[in-house]
């Protein structure tokens, strides 16, 4: 992504980032890229390195998956958004990822944030920084500053729900932190994206929460999308079909 495009990403319609939680095969991500780009979506997300609660759970296909998503994005003129968990992954995959994602669990890994800030300083590659699910807004903004102070101003904040007392009996996976969109807009000039997939944990809530986020001024959305959610290796319950996204693209709500 060149510099002038980065500066203009948030000037027009909200940026929609869509794709599977985990990249499962080259074929899967190629097919999704075709369907998403046909809807006008420019950002293809997909996890290659998955931060799972259990080390015994599927960890993602690793760098092989980055090759799959790169190929699919190039074929369909899209940008790659993917998470890295450590410096080795960053160095290994840097040139193939257009937007480096830092997940909720690493938001406060300050050593990693400094390394990423340094690495991205020259090219100003965007860094999508997700809110830690127990982090305050101040902590999120502080984490962004770790990256910015190393020389890269292009940090995209992404809200993804927080853990509260509601998880005792809520049917939501996390508590949607929609009000934080408005607060961050007051406290920071950074773009704010919203992830309705992880914040709800259920595909039937994804589109309504996404619409609410846009109404509140979110600059973009990150939405897990799968062609066969029941068969997804990770986060199928919260994954929507690509066709569901047209409800957001029409902006007729
Ligand atoms: C993801 O977006 O794939 C992800 C793992 O999300 P989070 O870091 O918000 O849990
Ligand atoms: Mn996921």
PDB file of C-alpha atoms and ligand atoms in Angstrom:
ATOM      1  CA  UNK A   1       0.000   0.000   0.000  1.00  0.00           C
ATOM      2  CA  UNK A   2       1.550   3.289  -0.950  1.00  0.00           C
ATOM      3  CA  UNK A   3       1.692   6.286   1.306  1.00  0.00           C
ATOM      4  CA  UNK A   4      -0.916   8.415  -0.446  1.00  0.00           C
ATOM      5  CA  UNK A   5      -3.409   5.563  -0.391  1.00  0.00           C
ATOM      6  CA  UNK A   6      -2.842   5.096   3.345  1.00  0.00           C
ATOM      7  CA  UNK A   7      -3.598   8.734   3.977  1.00  0.00           C
ATOM      8  CA  UNK A   8      -6.824   8.472   2.026  1.00  0.00           C
ATOM      9  CA  UNK A   9      -8.175   5.174   3.310  1.00  0.00           C
ATOM     10  CA  UNK A  10     -10.384   6.833   5.888  1.00  0.00           C
ATOM     11  CA  UNK A  11     -11.467   9.815   3.826  1.00  0.00           C
ATOM     12  CA  UNK A  12     -14.268   8.104   1.964  1.00  0.00           C
ATOM     13  CA  UNK A  13     -16.617   5.262   2.803  1.00  0.00           C
ATOM     14  CA  UNK A  14     -15.810   3.186   5.906  1.00  0.00           C
ATOM     15  CA  UNK A  15     -13.026   0.694   5.323  1.00  0.00           C
ATOM     16  CA  UNK A  16     -14.314  -2.856   5.506  1.00  0.00           C
ATOM     17  CA  UNK A  17     -11.836  -5.572   6.412  1.00  0.00           C
ATOM     18  CA  UNK A  18     -13.238  -9.048   5.897  1.00  0.00           C
ATOM     19  CA  UNK A  19     -12.091 -12.625   5.673  1.00  0.00           C
ATOM     20  CA  UNK A  20     -11.809 -15.789   7.711  1.00  0.00           C
ATOM     21  CA  UNK A  21     -10.711 -16.011  11.315  1.00  0.00           C
ATOM     22  CA  UNK A  22      -8.115 -18.587  10.216  1.00  0.00           C
ATOM     23  CA  UNK A  23      -6.763 -19.162   6.745  1.00  0.00           C
ATOM     24  CA  UNK A  24      -7.584 -22.829   6.191  1.00  0.00           C
ATOM     25  CA  UNK A  25      -6.334 -23.415   2.634  1.00  0.00           C
ATOM     26  CA  UNK A  26      -5.262 -21.571  -0.467  1.00  0.00           C
ATOM     27  CA  UNK A  27      -8.520 -22.478  -2.118  1.00  0.00           C
ATOM     28  CA  UNK A  28     -10.638 -21.171   0.745  1.00  0.00           C
ATOM     29  CA  UNK A  29      -8.997 -17.777   0.892  1.00  0.00           C
ATOM     30  CA  UNK A  30      -8.915 -17.413  -2.908  1.00  0.00           C
ATOM     31  CA  UNK A  31     -12.639 -18.066  -3.135  1.00  0.00           C
ATOM     32  CA  UNK A  32     -13.456 -15.632  -0.342  1.00  0.00           C
ATOM     33  CA  UNK A  33     -11.221 -12.978  -1.877  1.00  0.00           C
ATOM     34  CA  UNK A  34     -13.152 -13.307  -5.136  1.00  0.00           C
ATOM     35  CA  UNK A  35     -16.495 -12.883  -3.428  1.00  0.00           C
ATOM     36  CA  UNK A  36     -15.399 -10.047  -1.173  1.00  0.00           C
ATOM     37  CA  UNK A  37     -13.698  -8.072  -3.921  1.00  0.00           C
ATOM     38  CA  UNK A  38     -16.830  -8.441  -6.054  1.00  0.00           C
ATOM     39  CA  UNK A  39     -18.659  -6.603  -3.255  1.00  0.00           C
ATOM     40  CA  UNK A  40     -16.075  -3.803  -3.436  1.00  0.00           C
ATOM     41  CA  UNK A  41     -14.158  -4.814  -0.306  1.00  0.00           C
ATOM     42  CA  UNK A  42     -10.444  -3.953  -0.520  1.00  0.00           C
ATOM     43  CA  UNK A  43      -9.048  -5.409   2.704  1.00  0.00           C
ATOM     44  CA  UNK A  44      -8.692  -9.160   3.076  1.00  0.00           C
ATOM     45  CA  UNK A  45      -8.078 -10.429   6.591  1.00  0.00           C
ATOM     46  CA  UNK A  46      -7.054 -13.913   7.597  1.00  0.00           C
ATOM     47  CA  UNK A  47      -5.235 -15.424  10.545  1.00  0.00           C
ATOM     48  CA  UNK A  48      -2.063 -17.408   9.930  1.00  0.00           C
ATOM     49  CA  UNK A  49      -0.713 -17.280  13.480  1.00  0.00           C
ATOM     50  CA  UNK A  50      -3.603 -17.764  15.892  1.00  0.00           C
ATOM     51  CA  UNK A  51      -3.392 -16.749  19.545  1.00  0.00           C
ATOM     52  CA  UNK A  52      -5.396 -19.622  21.031  1.00  0.00           C
ATOM     53  CA  UNK A  53      -6.329 -20.077  24.679  1.00  0.00           C
ATOM     54  CA  UNK A  54      -5.002 -23.630  24.639  1.00  0.00           C
ATOM     55  CA  UNK A  55      -1.678 -24.626  23.080  1.00  0.00           C
ATOM     56  CA  UNK A  56      -3.400 -27.844  22.018  1.00  0.00           C
ATOM     57  CA  UNK A  57      -5.898 -25.966  19.812  1.00  0.00           C
ATOM     58  CA  UNK A  58      -5.306 -25.278  16.106  1.00  0.00           C
ATOM     59  CA  UNK A  59      -2.573 -22.644  15.934  1.00  0.00           C
ATOM     60  CA  UNK A  60      -3.060 -21.573  12.315  1.00  0.00           C
ATOM     61  CA  UNK A  61      -1.164 -22.730   9.242  1.00  0.00           C
ATOM     62  CA  UNK A  62       1.673 -20.287   9.836  1.00  0.00           C
ATOM     63  CA  UNK A  63       3.777 -18.667   7.128  1.00  0.00           C
ATOM     64  CA  UNK A  64       2.357 -20.999   4.476  1.00  0.00           C
ATOM     65  CA  UNK A  65      -1.007 -19.295   5.081  1.00  0.00           C
ATOM     66  CA  UNK A  66       0.544 -15.882   4.530  1.00  0.00           C
ATOM     67  CA  UNK A  67       1.562 -17.057   1.064  1.00  0.00           C
ATOM     68  CA  UNK A  68      -2.021 -18.164   0.399  1.00  0.00           C
ATOM     69  CA  UNK A  69      -3.576 -14.869   1.469  1.00  0.00           C
ATOM     70  CA  UNK A  70      -0.947 -12.826  -0.397  1.00  0.00           C
ATOM     71  CA  UNK A  71      -1.685 -14.690  -3.588  1.00  0.00           C
ATOM     72  CA  UNK A  72      -5.458 -14.287  -3.171  1.00  0.00           C
ATOM     73  CA  UNK A  73      -5.140 -10.581  -2.408  1.00  0.00           C
ATOM     74  CA  UNK A  74      -2.863  -9.971  -5.397  1.00  0.00           C
ATOM     75  CA  UNK A  75      -5.211 -11.834  -7.705  1.00  0.00           C
ATOM     76  CA  UNK A  76      -8.150  -9.672  -6.600  1.00  0.00           C
ATOM     77  CA  UNK A  77      -6.370  -6.363  -6.050  1.00  0.00           C
ATOM     78  CA  UNK A  78      -6.831  -6.400  -2.286  1.00  0.00           C
ATOM     79  CA  UNK A  79      -4.665  -5.616   0.746  1.00  0.00           C
ATOM     80  CA  UNK A  80      -3.624  -8.241   3.287  1.00  0.00           C
ATOM     81  CA  UNK A  81      -4.417  -7.735   6.979  1.00  0.00           C
ATOM     82  CA  UNK A  82      -2.928 -10.389   9.248  1.00  0.00           C
ATOM     83  CA  UNK A  83      -1.831 -10.805  12.850  1.00  0.00           C
ATOM     84  CA  UNK A  84       1.683 -11.544  14.004  1.00  0.00           C
ATOM     85  CA  UNK A  85       2.479 -12.682  17.530  1.00  0.00           C
ATOM     86  CA  UNK A  86       6.235 -12.211  17.736  1.00  0.00           C
ATOM     87  CA  UNK A  87       9.296 -10.716  16.119  1.00  0.00           C
ATOM     88  CA  UNK A  88      10.223 -13.829  14.150  1.00  0.00           C
ATOM     89  CA  UNK A  89       6.808 -13.865  12.476  1.00  0.00           C
ATOM     90  CA  UNK A  90       7.062 -10.128  11.843  1.00  0.00           C
ATOM     91  CA  UNK A  91      10.432 -10.446  10.140  1.00  0.00           C
ATOM     92  CA  UNK A  92       9.463 -13.530   8.188  1.00  0.00           C
ATOM     93  CA  UNK A  93       6.165 -12.185   6.827  1.00  0.00           C
ATOM     94  CA  UNK A  94       6.661  -8.439   6.837  1.00  0.00           C
ATOM     95  CA  UNK A  95       6.812  -7.899   3.098  1.00  0.00           C
ATOM     96  CA  UNK A  96       3.702  -9.989   2.453  1.00  0.00           C
ATOM     97  CA  UNK A  97       1.355  -8.250   4.914  1.00  0.00           C
ATOM     98  CA  UNK A  98       0.018  -4.761   4.109  1.00  0.00           C
ATOM     99  CA  UNK A  99      -1.552  -4.045   7.504  1.00  0.00           C
ATOM    100  CA  UNK A 100       0.105  -5.634  10.525  1.00  0.00           C
ATOM    101  CA  UNK A 101      -2.469  -6.722  13.111  1.00  0.00           C
ATOM    102  CA  UNK A 102      -1.651  -6.783  16.817  1.00  0.00           C
ATOM    103  CA  UNK A 103      -4.241  -8.823  18.642  1.00  0.00           C
ATOM    104  CA  UNK A 104      -6.061  -8.134  21.860  1.00  0.00           C
ATOM    105  CA  UNK A 105      -3.769 -10.436  23.808  1.00  0.00           C
ATOM    106  CA  UNK A 106      -0.665  -8.549  22.702  1.00  0.00           C
ATOM    107  CA  UNK A 107      -1.900  -4.990  23.073  1.00  0.00           C
ATOM    108  CA  UNK A 108       0.209  -4.530  26.176  1.00  0.00           C
ATOM    109  CA  UNK A 109       3.296  -6.374  24.901  1.00  0.00           C
ATOM    110  CA  UNK A 110       5.295  -3.187  24.951  1.00  0.00           C
ATOM    111  CA  UNK A 111       8.521  -4.796  23.788  1.00  0.00           C
ATOM    112  CA  UNK A 112       6.759  -6.119  20.682  1.00  0.00           C
ATOM    113  CA  UNK A 113       5.047  -2.759  20.090  1.00  0.00           C
ATOM    114  CA  UNK A 114       8.422  -0.995  20.114  1.00  0.00           C
ATOM    115  CA  UNK A 115       9.860  -3.540  17.696  1.00  0.00           C
ATOM    116  CA  UNK A 116       6.886  -3.076  15.363  1.00  0.00           C
ATOM    117  CA  UNK A 117       7.115   0.703  15.620  1.00  0.00           C
ATOM    118  CA  UNK A 118      10.787   0.560  14.635  1.00  0.00           C
ATOM    119  CA  UNK A 119      10.224  -1.900  11.820  1.00  0.00           C
ATOM    120  CA  UNK A 120       7.338   0.068  10.284  1.00  0.00           C
ATOM    121  CA  UNK A 121       8.910   3.515  10.725  1.00  0.00           C
ATOM    122  CA  UNK A 122      10.607   3.621   7.323  1.00  0.00           C
ATOM    123  CA  UNK A 123       7.671   2.430   5.184  1.00  0.00           C
ATOM    124  CA  UNK A 124       4.899   3.685   7.496  1.00  0.00           C
ATOM    125  CA  UNK A 125       3.005   0.430   7.027  1.00  0.00           C
ATOM    126  CA  UNK A 126      -0.295   0.625   8.961  1.00  0.00           C
ATOM    127  CA  UNK A 127      -0.568  -1.245  12.242  1.00  0.00           C
ATOM    128  CA  UNK A 128      -4.039  -2.383  13.307  1.00  0.00           C
ATOM    129  CA  UNK A 129      -3.941  -2.416  17.092  1.00  0.00           C
ATOM    130  CA  UNK A 130      -6.771  -4.251  18.813  1.00  0.00           C
ATOM    131  CA  UNK A 131      -7.946  -3.244  22.246  1.00  0.00           C
ATOM    132  CA  UNK A 132      -6.955  -5.628  25.004  1.00  0.00           C
ATOM    133  CA  UNK A 133     -10.180  -7.130  26.269  1.00  0.00           C
ATOM    134  CA  UNK A 134      -9.423  -5.868  29.757  1.00  0.00           C
ATOM    135  CA  UNK A 135      -7.726  -2.623  28.717  1.00  0.00           C
ATOM    136  CA  UNK A 136      -8.980   0.885  29.391  1.00  0.00           C
ATOM    137  CA  UNK A 137      -9.125   3.470  26.612  1.00  0.00           C
ATOM    138  CA  UNK A 138      -6.105   5.175  28.158  1.00  0.00           C
ATOM    139  CA  UNK A 139      -4.160   1.920  28.013  1.00  0.00           C
ATOM    140  CA  UNK A 140      -5.118   1.431  24.360  1.00  0.00           C
ATOM    141  CA  UNK A 141      -4.004   4.943  23.468  1.00  0.00           C
ATOM    142  CA  UNK A 142      -0.773   4.433  25.424  1.00  0.00           C
ATOM    143  CA  UNK A 143      -0.094   1.244  23.480  1.00  0.00           C
ATOM    144  CA  UNK A 144      -0.599   3.158  20.224  1.00  0.00           C
ATOM    145  CA  UNK A 145       1.913   5.732  21.428  1.00  0.00           C
ATOM    146  CA  UNK A 146       4.561   3.013  21.828  1.00  0.00           C
ATOM    147  CA  UNK A 147       4.298   2.406  18.091  1.00  0.00           C
ATOM    148  CA  UNK A 148       3.985   6.054  17.119  1.00  0.00           C
ATOM    149  CA  UNK A 149       6.964   7.172  19.149  1.00  0.00           C
ATOM    150  CA  UNK A 150       9.191   4.818  17.183  1.00  0.00           C
ATOM    151  CA  UNK A 151       8.282   6.721  14.038  1.00  0.00           C
ATOM    152  CA  UNK A 152       5.080   5.300  12.544  1.00  0.00           C
ATOM    153  CA  UNK A 153       1.964   7.478  12.924  1.00  0.00           C
ATOM    154  CA  UNK A 154      -0.260   5.020  11.038  1.00  0.00           C
ATOM    155  CA  UNK A 155      -1.891   3.143  13.877  1.00  0.00           C
ATOM    156  CA  UNK A 156      -5.473   1.991  13.366  1.00  0.00           C
ATOM    157  CA  UNK A 157      -7.272   1.336  16.634  1.00  0.00           C
ATOM    158  CA  UNK A 158      -9.724  -1.551  16.651  1.00  0.00           C
ATOM    159  CA  UNK A 159     -12.332  -2.130  19.339  1.00  0.00           C
ATOM    160  CA  UNK A 160     -13.367  -5.765  19.732  1.00  0.00           C
ATOM    161  CA  UNK A 161     -15.449  -5.985  22.903  1.00  0.00           C
ATOM    162  CA  UNK A 162     -14.339  -6.122  26.512  1.00  0.00           C
ATOM    163  CA  UNK A 163     -14.794  -8.614  29.331  1.00  0.00           C
ATOM    164  CA  UNK A 164     -17.155  -7.444  32.040  1.00  0.00           C
ATOM    165  CA  UNK A 165     -19.442  -8.970  34.687  1.00  0.00           C
ATOM    166  CA  UNK A 166     -21.928  -9.557  31.885  1.00  0.00           C
ATOM    167  CA  UNK A 167     -19.973 -12.584  30.729  1.00  0.00           C
ATOM    168  CA  UNK A 168     -21.278 -14.403  33.813  1.00  0.00           C
ATOM    169  CA  UNK A 169     -24.523 -15.040  31.978  1.00  0.00           C
ATOM    170  CA  UNK A 170     -24.545 -13.038  28.743  1.00  0.00           C
ATOM    171  CA  UNK A 171     -25.022 -14.794  25.436  1.00  0.00           C
ATOM    172  CA  UNK A 172     -22.473 -12.369  23.991  1.00  0.00           C
ATOM    173  CA  UNK A 173     -18.857 -13.575  23.957  1.00  0.00           C
ATOM    174  CA  UNK A 174     -17.671 -10.134  25.129  1.00  0.00           C
ATOM    175  CA  UNK A 175     -19.468  -6.906  26.003  1.00  0.00           C
ATOM    176  CA  UNK A 176     -19.650  -4.700  22.896  1.00  0.00           C
ATOM    177  CA  UNK A 177     -17.726  -1.487  23.646  1.00  0.00           C
ATOM    178  CA  UNK A 178     -19.639   0.693  21.216  1.00  0.00           C
ATOM    179  CA  UNK A 179     -19.572   3.792  23.425  1.00  0.00           C
ATOM    180  CA  UNK A 180     -15.781   3.692  23.284  1.00  0.00           C
ATOM    181  CA  UNK A 181     -15.943   4.688  19.611  1.00  0.00           C
ATOM    182  CA  UNK A 182     -17.331   8.040  20.656  1.00  0.00           C
ATOM    183  CA  UNK A 183     -14.866   8.441  23.508  1.00  0.00           C
ATOM    184  CA  UNK A 184     -11.829   7.696  21.363  1.00  0.00           C
ATOM    185  CA  UNK A 185     -13.017  10.176  18.783  1.00  0.00           C
ATOM    186  CA  UNK A 186     -12.840  12.797  21.548  1.00  0.00           C
ATOM    187  CA  UNK A 187      -9.465  11.728  22.857  1.00  0.00           C
ATOM    188  CA  UNK A 188      -7.473  10.815  19.764  1.00  0.00           C
ATOM    189  CA  UNK A 189      -7.085  11.585  16.078  1.00  0.00           C
ATOM    190  CA  UNK A 190      -6.378   7.976  15.198  1.00  0.00           C
ATOM    191  CA  UNK A 191      -8.887   6.051  13.069  1.00  0.00           C
ATOM    192  CA  UNK A 192     -11.188   3.766  15.035  1.00  0.00           C
ATOM    193  CA  UNK A 193     -12.378   0.473  13.605  1.00  0.00           C
ATOM    194  CA  UNK A 194     -14.920  -1.843  15.141  1.00  0.00           C
ATOM    195  CA  UNK A 195     -14.933  -5.641  15.228  1.00  0.00           C
ATOM    196  CA  UNK A 196     -18.524  -6.868  15.669  1.00  0.00           C
ATOM    197  CA  UNK A 197     -17.436 -10.514  15.330  1.00  0.00           C
ATOM    198  CA  UNK A 198     -15.329 -10.968  18.457  1.00  0.00           C
ATOM    199  CA  UNK A 199     -17.370  -8.451  20.448  1.00  0.00           C
ATOM    200  CA  UNK A 200     -20.560 -10.462  20.005  1.00  0.00           C
ATOM    201  CA  UNK A 201     -19.375 -13.994  19.286  1.00  0.00           C
ATOM    202  CA  UNK A 202     -22.521 -14.772  17.323  1.00  0.00           C
ATOM    203  CA  UNK A 203     -23.194 -14.218  13.626  1.00  0.00           C
ATOM    204  CA  UNK A 204     -26.777 -13.170  14.246  1.00  0.00           C
ATOM    205  CA  UNK A 205     -25.611 -10.059  16.118  1.00  0.00           C
ATOM    206  CA  UNK A 206     -22.765  -9.110  13.801  1.00  0.00           C
ATOM    207  CA  UNK A 207     -24.642  -6.971  11.281  1.00  0.00           C
ATOM    208  CA  UNK A 208     -26.764  -4.980  13.785  1.00  0.00           C
ATOM    209  CA  UNK A 209     -23.720  -4.197  15.931  1.00  0.00           C
ATOM    210  CA  UNK A 210     -21.714  -3.294  12.820  1.00  0.00           C
ATOM    211  CA  UNK A 211     -24.428  -0.863  11.757  1.00  0.00           C
ATOM    212  CA  UNK A 212     -24.460   0.701  15.220  1.00  0.00           C
ATOM    213  CA  UNK A 213     -20.674   1.121  15.071  1.00  0.00           C
ATOM    214  CA  UNK A 214     -20.930   2.955  11.762  1.00  0.00           C
ATOM    215  CA  UNK A 215     -23.714   5.170  13.111  1.00  0.00           C
ATOM    216  CA  UNK A 216     -21.458   6.098  16.008  1.00  0.00           C
ATOM    217  CA  UNK A 217     -18.704   7.176  13.655  1.00  0.00           C
ATOM    218  CA  UNK A 218     -16.441   4.134  13.302  1.00  0.00           C
ATOM    219  CA  UNK A 219     -13.983   4.590  10.444  1.00  0.00           C
ATOM    220  CA  UNK A 220     -14.165   0.969   9.479  1.00  0.00           C
ATOM    221  CA  UNK A 221     -15.131  -2.568  10.405  1.00  0.00           C
ATOM    222  CA  UNK A 222     -13.301  -5.840  10.812  1.00  0.00           C
ATOM    223  CA  UNK A 223     -15.654  -8.757  10.192  1.00  0.00           C
ATOM    224  CA  UNK A 224     -14.978 -12.480  10.172  1.00  0.00           C
ATOM    225  CA  UNK A 225     -16.356 -13.988   7.006  1.00  0.00           C
ATOM    226  CA  UNK A 226     -16.449 -17.614   5.947  1.00  0.00           C
ATOM    227  CA  UNK A 227     -18.044 -19.579   3.136  1.00  0.00           C
ATOM    228  CA  UNK A 228     -19.130 -22.399   5.368  1.00  0.00           C
ATOM    229  CA  UNK A 229     -19.230 -21.111   8.949  1.00  0.00           C
ATOM    230  CA  UNK A 230     -20.321 -24.458  10.419  1.00  0.00           C
ATOM    231  CA  UNK A 231     -17.134 -26.030   9.137  1.00  0.00           C
ATOM    232  CA  UNK A 232     -14.757 -23.217  10.117  1.00  0.00           C
ATOM    233  CA  UNK A 233     -11.705 -24.346  12.099  1.00  0.00           C
ATOM    234  CA  UNK A 234     -11.965 -21.305  14.389  1.00  0.00           C
ATOM    235  CA  UNK A 235     -14.716 -18.838  15.307  1.00  0.00           C
ATOM    236  CA  UNK A 236     -17.359 -20.294  12.989  1.00  0.00           C
ATOM    237  CA  UNK A 237     -20.184 -19.285  15.311  1.00  0.00           C
ATOM    238  CA  UNK A 238     -19.414 -15.616  14.799  1.00  0.00           C
ATOM    239  CA  UNK A 239     -18.554 -15.814  11.096  1.00  0.00           C
ATOM    240  CA  UNK A 240     -20.941 -14.473   8.472  1.00  0.00           C
ATOM    241  CA  UNK A 241     -21.266 -15.329   4.795  1.00  0.00           C
ATOM    242  CA  UNK A 242     -19.791 -12.737   2.405  1.00  0.00           C
ATOM    243  CA  UNK A 243     -23.288 -11.955   1.123  1.00  0.00           C
ATOM    244  CA  UNK A 244     -24.284 -10.708   4.600  1.00  0.00           C
ATOM    245  CA  UNK A 245     -21.907  -7.783   4.163  1.00  0.00           C
ATOM    246  CA  UNK A 246     -23.953  -6.212   1.399  1.00  0.00           C
ATOM    247  CA  UNK A 247     -26.309  -4.931   4.124  1.00  0.00           C
ATOM    248  CA  UNK A 248     -23.418  -2.728   5.305  1.00  0.00           C
ATOM    249  CA  UNK A 249     -22.129  -1.665   1.931  1.00  0.00           C
ATOM    250  CA  UNK A 250     -25.437  -0.263   0.713  1.00  0.00           C
ATOM    251  CA  UNK A 251     -25.566   2.115   3.671  1.00  0.00           C
ATOM    252  CA  UNK A 252     -29.341   2.131   3.369  1.00  0.00           C
ATOM    253  CA  UNK A 253     -29.975   1.787   7.092  1.00  0.00           C
TER     254      UNK A 253
HETATM  255  C1  LIG B   1      -8.643 -11.906  15.332  1.00  0.00           C
HETATM  256  O1  LIG B   1      -9.044 -10.817  14.888  1.00  0.00           O
HETATM  257  O2  LIG B   1      -8.406 -12.863  14.613  1.00  0.00           O
HETATM  258  C2  LIG B   1      -8.437 -12.081  16.782  1.00  0.00           C
HETATM  259  C3  LIG B   1      -7.756 -13.121  17.256  1.00  0.00           C
HETATM  260  O3  LIG B   1      -9.033 -11.145  17.520  1.00  0.00           O
HETATM  261  P1  LIG B   1      -8.707 -10.622  19.004  1.00  0.00           P
HETATM  262  O4  LIG B   1      -7.219 -10.385  19.059  1.00  0.00           O
HETATM  263  O5  LIG B   1      -9.502  -9.373  19.089  1.00  0.00           O
HETATM  264  O6  LIG B   1      -9.174 -11.687  19.948  1.00  0.00           O
HETATM  265 MN1  LIG B   2     -11.390 -14.990  15.354  1.00  0.00          MN
END
